[in-house]
PDB file of C-alpha atoms in Angstrom:
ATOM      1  CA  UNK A 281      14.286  -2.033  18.866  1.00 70.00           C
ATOM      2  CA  UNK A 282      11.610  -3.960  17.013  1.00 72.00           C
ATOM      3  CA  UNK A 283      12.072  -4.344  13.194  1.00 83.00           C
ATOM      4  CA  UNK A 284      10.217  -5.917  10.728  1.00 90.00           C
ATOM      5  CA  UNK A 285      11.146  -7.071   6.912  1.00 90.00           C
ATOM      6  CA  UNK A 286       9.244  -7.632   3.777  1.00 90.00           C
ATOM      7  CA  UNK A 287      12.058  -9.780   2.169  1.00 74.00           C
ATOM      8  CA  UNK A 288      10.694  -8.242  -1.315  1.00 75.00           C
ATOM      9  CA  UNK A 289       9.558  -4.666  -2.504  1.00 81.00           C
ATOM     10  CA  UNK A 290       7.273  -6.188  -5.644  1.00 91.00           C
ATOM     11  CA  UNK A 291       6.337  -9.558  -6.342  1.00 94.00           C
ATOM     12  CA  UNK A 292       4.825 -10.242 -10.260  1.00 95.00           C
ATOM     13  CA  UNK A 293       2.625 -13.246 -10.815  1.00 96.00           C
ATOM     14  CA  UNK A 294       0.713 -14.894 -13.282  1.00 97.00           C
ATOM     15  CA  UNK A 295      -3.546 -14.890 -12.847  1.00 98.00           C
ATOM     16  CA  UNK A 296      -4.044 -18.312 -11.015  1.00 98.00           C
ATOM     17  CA  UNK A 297      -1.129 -18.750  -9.158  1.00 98.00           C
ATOM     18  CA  UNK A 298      -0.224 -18.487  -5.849  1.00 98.00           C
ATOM     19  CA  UNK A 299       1.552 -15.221  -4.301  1.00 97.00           C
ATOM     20  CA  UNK A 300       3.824 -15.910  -0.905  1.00 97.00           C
ATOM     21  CA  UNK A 301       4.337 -12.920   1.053  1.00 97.00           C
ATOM     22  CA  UNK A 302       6.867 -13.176   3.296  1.00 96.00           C
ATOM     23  CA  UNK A 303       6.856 -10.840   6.683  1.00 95.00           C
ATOM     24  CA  UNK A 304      10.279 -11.256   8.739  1.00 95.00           C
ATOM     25  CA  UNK A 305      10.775  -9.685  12.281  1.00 93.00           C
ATOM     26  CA  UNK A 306      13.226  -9.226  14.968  1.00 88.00           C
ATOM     27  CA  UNK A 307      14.280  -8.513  18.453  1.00 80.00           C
ATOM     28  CA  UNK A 308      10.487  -9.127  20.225  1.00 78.00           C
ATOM     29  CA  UNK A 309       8.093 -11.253  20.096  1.00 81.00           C
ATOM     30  CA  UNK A 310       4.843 -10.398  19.362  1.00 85.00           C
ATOM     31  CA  UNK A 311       0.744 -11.272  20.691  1.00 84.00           C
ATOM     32  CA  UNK A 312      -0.112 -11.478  16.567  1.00 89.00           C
ATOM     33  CA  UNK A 313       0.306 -10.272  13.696  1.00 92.00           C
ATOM     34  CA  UNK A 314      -2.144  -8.279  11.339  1.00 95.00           C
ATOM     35  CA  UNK A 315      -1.927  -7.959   7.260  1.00 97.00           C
ATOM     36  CA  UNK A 316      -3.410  -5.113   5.414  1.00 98.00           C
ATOM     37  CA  UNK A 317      -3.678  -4.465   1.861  1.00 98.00           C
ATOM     38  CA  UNK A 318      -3.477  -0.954   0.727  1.00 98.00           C
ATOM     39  CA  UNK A 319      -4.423   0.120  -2.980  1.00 97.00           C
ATOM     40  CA  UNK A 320      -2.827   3.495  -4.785  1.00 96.00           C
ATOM     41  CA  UNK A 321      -4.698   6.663  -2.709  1.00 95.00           C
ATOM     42  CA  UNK A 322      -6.637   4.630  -0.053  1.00 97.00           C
ATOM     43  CA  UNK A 323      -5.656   3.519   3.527  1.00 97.00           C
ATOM     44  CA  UNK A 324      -4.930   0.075   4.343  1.00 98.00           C
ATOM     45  CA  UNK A 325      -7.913  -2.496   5.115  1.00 98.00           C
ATOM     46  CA  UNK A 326      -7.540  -5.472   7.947  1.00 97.00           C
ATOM     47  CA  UNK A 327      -7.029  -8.597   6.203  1.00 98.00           C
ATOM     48  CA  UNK A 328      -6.262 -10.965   9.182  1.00 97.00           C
ATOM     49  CA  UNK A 329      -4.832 -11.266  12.553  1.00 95.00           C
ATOM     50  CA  UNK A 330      -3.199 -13.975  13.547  1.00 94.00           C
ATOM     51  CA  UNK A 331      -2.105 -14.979  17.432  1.00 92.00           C
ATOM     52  CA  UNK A 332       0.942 -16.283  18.277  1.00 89.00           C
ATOM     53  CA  UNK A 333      -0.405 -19.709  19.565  1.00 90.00           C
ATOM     54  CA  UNK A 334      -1.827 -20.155  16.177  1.00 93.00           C
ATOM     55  CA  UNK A 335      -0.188 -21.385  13.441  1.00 89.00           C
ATOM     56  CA  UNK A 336      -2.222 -20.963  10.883  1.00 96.00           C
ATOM     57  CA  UNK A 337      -5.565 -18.466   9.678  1.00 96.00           C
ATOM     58  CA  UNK A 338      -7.752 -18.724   6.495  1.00 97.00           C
ATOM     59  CA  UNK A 339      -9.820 -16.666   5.061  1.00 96.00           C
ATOM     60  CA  UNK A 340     -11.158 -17.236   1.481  1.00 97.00           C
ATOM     61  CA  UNK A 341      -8.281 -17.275  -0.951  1.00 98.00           C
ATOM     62  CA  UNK A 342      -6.061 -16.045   2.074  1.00 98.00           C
ATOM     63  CA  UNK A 343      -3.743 -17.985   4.393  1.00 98.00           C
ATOM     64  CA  UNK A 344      -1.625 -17.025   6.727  1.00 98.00           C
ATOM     65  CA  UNK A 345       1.206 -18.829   9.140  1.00 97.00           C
ATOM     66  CA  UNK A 346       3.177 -17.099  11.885  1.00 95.00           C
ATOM     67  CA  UNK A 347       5.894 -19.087  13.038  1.00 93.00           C
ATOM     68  CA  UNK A 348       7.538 -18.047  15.969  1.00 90.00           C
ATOM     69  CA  UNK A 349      10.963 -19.551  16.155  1.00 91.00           C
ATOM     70  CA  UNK A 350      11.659 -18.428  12.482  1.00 93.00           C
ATOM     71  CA  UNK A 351       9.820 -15.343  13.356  1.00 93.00           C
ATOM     72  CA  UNK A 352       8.075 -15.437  10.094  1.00 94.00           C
ATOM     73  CA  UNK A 353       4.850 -15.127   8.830  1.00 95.00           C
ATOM     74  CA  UNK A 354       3.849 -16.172   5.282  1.00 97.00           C
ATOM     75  CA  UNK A 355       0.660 -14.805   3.381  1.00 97.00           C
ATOM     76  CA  UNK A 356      -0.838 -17.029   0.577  1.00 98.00           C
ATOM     77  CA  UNK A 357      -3.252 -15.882  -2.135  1.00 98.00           C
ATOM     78  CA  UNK A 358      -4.041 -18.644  -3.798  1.00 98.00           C
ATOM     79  CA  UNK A 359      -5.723 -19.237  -7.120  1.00 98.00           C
ATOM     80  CA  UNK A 360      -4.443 -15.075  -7.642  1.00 98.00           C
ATOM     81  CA  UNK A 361      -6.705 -12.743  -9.874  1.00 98.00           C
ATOM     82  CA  UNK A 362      -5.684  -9.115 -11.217  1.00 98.00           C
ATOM     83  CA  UNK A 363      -7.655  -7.471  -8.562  1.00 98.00           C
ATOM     84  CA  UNK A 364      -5.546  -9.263  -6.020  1.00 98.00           C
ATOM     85  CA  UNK A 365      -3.034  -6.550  -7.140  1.00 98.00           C
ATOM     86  CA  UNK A 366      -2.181  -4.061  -4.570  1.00 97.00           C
ATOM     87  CA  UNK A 367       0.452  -3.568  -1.697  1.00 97.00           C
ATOM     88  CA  UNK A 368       0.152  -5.908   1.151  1.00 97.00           C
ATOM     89  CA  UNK A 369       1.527  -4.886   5.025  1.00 97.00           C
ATOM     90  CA  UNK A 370       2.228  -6.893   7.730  1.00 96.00           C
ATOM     91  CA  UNK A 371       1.932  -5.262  10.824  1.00 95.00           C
ATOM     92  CA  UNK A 372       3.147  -6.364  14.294  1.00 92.00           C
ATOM     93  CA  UNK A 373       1.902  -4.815  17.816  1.00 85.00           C
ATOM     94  CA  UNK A 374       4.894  -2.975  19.424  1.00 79.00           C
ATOM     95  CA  UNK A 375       6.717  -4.170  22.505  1.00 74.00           C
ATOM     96  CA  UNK A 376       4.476  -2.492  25.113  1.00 77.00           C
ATOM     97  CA  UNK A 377       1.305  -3.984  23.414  1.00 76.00           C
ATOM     98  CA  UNK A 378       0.139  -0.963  22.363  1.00 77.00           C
ATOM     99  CA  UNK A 379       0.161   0.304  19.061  1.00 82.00           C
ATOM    100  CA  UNK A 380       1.154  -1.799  15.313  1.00 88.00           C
ATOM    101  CA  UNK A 381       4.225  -1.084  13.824  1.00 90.00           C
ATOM    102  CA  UNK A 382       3.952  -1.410   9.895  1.00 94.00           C
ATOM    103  CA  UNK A 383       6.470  -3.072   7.801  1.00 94.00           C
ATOM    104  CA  UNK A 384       7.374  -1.595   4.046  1.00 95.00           C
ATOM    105  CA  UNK A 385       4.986  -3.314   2.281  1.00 96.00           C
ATOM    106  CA  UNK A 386       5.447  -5.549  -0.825  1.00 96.00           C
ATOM    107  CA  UNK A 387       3.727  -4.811  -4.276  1.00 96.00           C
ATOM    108  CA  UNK A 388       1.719  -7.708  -5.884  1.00 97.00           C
ATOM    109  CA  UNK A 389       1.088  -7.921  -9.618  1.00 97.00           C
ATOM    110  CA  UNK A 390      -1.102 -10.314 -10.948  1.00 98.00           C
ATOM    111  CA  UNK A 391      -0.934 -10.634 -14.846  1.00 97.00           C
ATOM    112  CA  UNK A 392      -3.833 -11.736 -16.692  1.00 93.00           C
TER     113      UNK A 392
ATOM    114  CA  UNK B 298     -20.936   1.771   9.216  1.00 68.00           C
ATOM    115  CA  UNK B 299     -19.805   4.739   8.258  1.00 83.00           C
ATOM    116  CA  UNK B 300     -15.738   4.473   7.863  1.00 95.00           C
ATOM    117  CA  UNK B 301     -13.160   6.718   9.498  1.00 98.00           C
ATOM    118  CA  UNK B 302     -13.590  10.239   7.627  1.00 98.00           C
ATOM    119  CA  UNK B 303     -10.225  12.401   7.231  1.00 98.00           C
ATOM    120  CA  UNK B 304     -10.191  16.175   5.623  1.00 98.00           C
ATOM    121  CA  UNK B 305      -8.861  17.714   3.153  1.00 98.00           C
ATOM    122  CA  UNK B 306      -7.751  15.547   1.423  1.00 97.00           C
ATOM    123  CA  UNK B 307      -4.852  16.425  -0.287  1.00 98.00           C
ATOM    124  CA  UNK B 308      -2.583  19.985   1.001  1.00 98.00           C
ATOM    125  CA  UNK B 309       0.087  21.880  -0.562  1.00 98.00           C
ATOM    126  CA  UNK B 310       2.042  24.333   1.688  1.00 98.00           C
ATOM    127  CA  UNK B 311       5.171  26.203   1.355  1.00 98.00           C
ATOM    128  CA  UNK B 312       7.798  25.297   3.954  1.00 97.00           C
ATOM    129  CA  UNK B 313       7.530  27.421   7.447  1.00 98.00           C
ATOM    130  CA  UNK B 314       3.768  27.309   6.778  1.00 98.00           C
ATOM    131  CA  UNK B 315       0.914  26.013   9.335  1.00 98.00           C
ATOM    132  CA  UNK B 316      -1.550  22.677   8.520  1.00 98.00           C
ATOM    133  CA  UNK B 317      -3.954  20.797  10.407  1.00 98.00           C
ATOM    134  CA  UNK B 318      -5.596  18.204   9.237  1.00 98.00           C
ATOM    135  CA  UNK B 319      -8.981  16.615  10.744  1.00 98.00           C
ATOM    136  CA  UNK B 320      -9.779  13.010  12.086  1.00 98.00           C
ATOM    137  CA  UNK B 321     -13.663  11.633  12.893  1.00 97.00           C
ATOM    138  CA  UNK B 322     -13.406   7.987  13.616  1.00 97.00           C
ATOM    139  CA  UNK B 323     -16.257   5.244  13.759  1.00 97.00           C
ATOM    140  CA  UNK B 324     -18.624   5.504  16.280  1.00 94.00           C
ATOM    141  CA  UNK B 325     -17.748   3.855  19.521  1.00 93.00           C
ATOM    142  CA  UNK B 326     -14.013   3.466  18.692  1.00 95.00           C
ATOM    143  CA  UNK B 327     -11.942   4.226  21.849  1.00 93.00           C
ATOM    144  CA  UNK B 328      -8.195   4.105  20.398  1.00 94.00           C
ATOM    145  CA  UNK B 329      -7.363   6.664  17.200  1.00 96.00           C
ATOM    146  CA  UNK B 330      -4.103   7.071  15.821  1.00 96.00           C
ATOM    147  CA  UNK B 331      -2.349   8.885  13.551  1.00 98.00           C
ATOM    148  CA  UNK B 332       0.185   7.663  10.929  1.00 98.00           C
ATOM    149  CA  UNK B 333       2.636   9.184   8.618  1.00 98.00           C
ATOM    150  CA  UNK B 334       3.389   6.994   5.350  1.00 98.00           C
ATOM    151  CA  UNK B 335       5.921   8.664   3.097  1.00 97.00           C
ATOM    152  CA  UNK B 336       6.000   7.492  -0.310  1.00 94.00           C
ATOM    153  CA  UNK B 337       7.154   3.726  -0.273  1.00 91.00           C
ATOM    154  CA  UNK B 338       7.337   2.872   3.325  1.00 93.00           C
ATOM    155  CA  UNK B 339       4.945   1.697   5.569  1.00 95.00           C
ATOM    156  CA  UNK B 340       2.979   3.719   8.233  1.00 97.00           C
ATOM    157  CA  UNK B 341       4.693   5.028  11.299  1.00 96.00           C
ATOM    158  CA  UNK B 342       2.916   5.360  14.337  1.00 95.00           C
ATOM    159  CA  UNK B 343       3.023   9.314  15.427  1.00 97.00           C
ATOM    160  CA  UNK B 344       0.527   9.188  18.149  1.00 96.00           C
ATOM    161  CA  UNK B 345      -1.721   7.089  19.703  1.00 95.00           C
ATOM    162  CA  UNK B 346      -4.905   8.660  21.755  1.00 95.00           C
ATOM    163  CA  UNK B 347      -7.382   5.982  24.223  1.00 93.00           C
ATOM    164  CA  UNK B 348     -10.705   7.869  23.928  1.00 90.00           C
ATOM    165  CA  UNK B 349      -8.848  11.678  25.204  1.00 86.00           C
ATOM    166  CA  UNK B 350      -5.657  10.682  26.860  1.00 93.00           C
ATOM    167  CA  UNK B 351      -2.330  10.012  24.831  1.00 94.00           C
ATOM    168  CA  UNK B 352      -1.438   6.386  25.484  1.00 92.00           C
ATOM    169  CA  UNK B 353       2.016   7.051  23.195  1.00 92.00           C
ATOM    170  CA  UNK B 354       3.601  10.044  21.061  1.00 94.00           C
ATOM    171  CA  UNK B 355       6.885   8.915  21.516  1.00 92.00           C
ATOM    172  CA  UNK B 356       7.701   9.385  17.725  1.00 93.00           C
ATOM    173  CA  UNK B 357       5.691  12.265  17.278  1.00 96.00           C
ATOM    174  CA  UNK B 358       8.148  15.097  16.501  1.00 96.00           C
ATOM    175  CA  UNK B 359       7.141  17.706  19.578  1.00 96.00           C
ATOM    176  CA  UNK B 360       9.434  20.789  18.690  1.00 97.00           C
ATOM    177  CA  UNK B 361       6.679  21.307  15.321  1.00 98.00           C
ATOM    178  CA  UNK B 362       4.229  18.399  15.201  1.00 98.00           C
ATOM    179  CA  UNK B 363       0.806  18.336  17.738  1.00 98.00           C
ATOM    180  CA  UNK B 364      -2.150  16.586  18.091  1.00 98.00           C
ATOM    181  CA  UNK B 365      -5.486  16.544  19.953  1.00 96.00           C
ATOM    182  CA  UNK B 366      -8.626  14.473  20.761  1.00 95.00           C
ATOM    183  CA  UNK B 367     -10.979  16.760  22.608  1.00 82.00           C
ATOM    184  CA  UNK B 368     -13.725  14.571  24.277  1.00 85.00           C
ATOM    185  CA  UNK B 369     -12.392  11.345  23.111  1.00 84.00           C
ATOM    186  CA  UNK B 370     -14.155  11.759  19.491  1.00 92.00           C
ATOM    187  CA  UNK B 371     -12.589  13.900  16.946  1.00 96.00           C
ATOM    188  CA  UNK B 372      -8.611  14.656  16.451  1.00 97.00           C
ATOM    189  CA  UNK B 373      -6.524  17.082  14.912  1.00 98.00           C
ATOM    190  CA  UNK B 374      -3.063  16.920  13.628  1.00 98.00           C
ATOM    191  CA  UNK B 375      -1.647  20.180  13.411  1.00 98.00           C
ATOM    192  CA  UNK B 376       2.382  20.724  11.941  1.00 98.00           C
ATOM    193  CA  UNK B 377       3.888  24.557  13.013  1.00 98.00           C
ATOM    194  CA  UNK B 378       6.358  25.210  10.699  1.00 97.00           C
ATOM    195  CA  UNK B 379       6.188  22.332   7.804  1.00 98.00           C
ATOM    196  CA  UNK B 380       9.758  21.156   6.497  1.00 98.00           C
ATOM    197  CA  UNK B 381      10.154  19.624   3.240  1.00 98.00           C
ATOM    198  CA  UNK B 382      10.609  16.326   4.800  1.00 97.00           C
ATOM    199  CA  UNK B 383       7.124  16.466   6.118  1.00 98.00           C
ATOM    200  CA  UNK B 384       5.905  15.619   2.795  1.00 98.00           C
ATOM    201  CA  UNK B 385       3.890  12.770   3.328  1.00 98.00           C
ATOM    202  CA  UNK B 386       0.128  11.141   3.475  1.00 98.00           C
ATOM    203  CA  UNK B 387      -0.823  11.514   7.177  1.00 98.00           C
ATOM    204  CA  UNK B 388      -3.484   8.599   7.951  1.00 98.00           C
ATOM    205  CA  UNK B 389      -6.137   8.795  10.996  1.00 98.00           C
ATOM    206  CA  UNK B 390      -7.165   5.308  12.262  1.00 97.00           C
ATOM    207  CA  UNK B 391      -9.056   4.267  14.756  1.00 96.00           C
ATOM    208  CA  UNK B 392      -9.853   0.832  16.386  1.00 94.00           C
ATOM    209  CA  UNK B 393     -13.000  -0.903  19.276  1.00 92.00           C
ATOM    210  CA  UNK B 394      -9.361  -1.126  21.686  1.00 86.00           C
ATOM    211  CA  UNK B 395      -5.925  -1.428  20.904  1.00 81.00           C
ATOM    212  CA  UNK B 396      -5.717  -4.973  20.149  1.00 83.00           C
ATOM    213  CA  UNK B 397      -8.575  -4.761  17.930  1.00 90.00           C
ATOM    214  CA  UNK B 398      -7.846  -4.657  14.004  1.00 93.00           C
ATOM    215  CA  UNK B 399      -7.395  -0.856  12.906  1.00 96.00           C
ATOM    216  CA  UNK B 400      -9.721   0.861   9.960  1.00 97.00           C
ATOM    217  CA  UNK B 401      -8.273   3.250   8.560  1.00 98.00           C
ATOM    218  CA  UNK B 402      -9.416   6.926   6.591  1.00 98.00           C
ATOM    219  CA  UNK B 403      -8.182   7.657   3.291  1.00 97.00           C
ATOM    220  CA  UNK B 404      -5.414  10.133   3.937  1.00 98.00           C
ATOM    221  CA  UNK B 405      -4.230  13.776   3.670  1.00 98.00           C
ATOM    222  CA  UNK B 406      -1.814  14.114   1.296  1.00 98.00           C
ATOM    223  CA  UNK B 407       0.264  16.576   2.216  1.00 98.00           C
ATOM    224  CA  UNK B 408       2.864  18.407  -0.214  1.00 98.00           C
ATOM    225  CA  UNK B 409       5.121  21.146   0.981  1.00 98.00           C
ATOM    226  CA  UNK B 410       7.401  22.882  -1.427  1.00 98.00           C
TER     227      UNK B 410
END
């Protein structure tokens, strides 16, 4: 069955650095890949999708990769600010190209 | 646009007890689902509706847990009897198709003691 992996649970950082988020997956391979963030009480928001005959999205302060032989995807914040703080998801469409299955999530802290 | 609107928005029940909770999604969205995040995990997928029809509920636990979309707009989630284990924030999304980014509601949280 599909399974995905956010290699770590909570990731601290200092304000102006840059966070890696690593998203790790197995036994499919996916169309793209989707990251959300999700603050405390509120559902996740789209961040970006990525397909899999791209290597590489930006958006802003955000980059993403999705490499397909690792099957890995990497999110970047770059240049990181306190309100970057939040759990990010990555989020992979199942098998039958339905419906995205959700991996744990890792918290991001961003000291000031 | 208005976002996806879910209600109430937090529930406490005693075990053995009935819930629904309520779904309206953006205008003109086809797909809506309906996620269950338990406290540190991601969202799992419970069901998945394409305007009325179910497209999948194969995780959607049948024996208590149901759902509806009656003309392809609003959705209800309805659990007959609640377990402790059910204890969770149940999350209505909806998306333009189903390979379109999702936008999700806020949540129910739902508490059963």
């Amino acid at each position: 069955s599909q399974k995905i992996e956010q290699n770590s649970e909570a990731l601290n950082i200092q304000e102006g650095k840059t966070a890696t988020l690593t998203c790790n997956y197995t036994n499919y391979s996916p169309a793209y890949l989707q990251w959300y963030r999700q603050d405390p009480g509120r559902g996740p928001v789209f961040l970006l999708l990525i397909r899999e005959n791209e290597k590489e999205k930006r958006k802003e302060r955000l980059k993403v990769t999705f490499d397909t032989t690792l099957k890995q995807s990497l999110f970047h914040i770059t240049a990181s600010q306190p309100a970057d703080s939040a759990t990010y998801l990555c989020a992979l469409v199942n098998q039958a190209g339905t419906a995205l299955i959700f991996g744990k999530g890792t918290t991001l802290s961003v000291s000031s | 646009e208005a976002g996806v609107a879910q209600s109430p928005r937090y529930k406490i029940i005693e075990k053995r007890q009935s819930v629904a909770f309520w779904c309206n999604p953006i205008s003109g969205h086809a797909t809506l689902y309906w996620y269950q995040q338990i406290l540190g995990q991601g969202p799992k997928l419970l069901i998945q509706f394409q305007n009325n029809g179910v497209v999948d509920d194969s995780q959607l636990p049948k024996d208590r847990f149901s759902a509806e979309r009656l003309k392809g707009v609003d959705s209800t989630l309805k659990i007959q009897p609640a377990k402790l284990e059910d204890s969770a924030v149940y999350l209505c999304a909806s998306s333009f198709d189903s390979n379109s980014p999702l936008h999700f509601g806020n949540g129910t949280r739902l508490t059963v003691t």
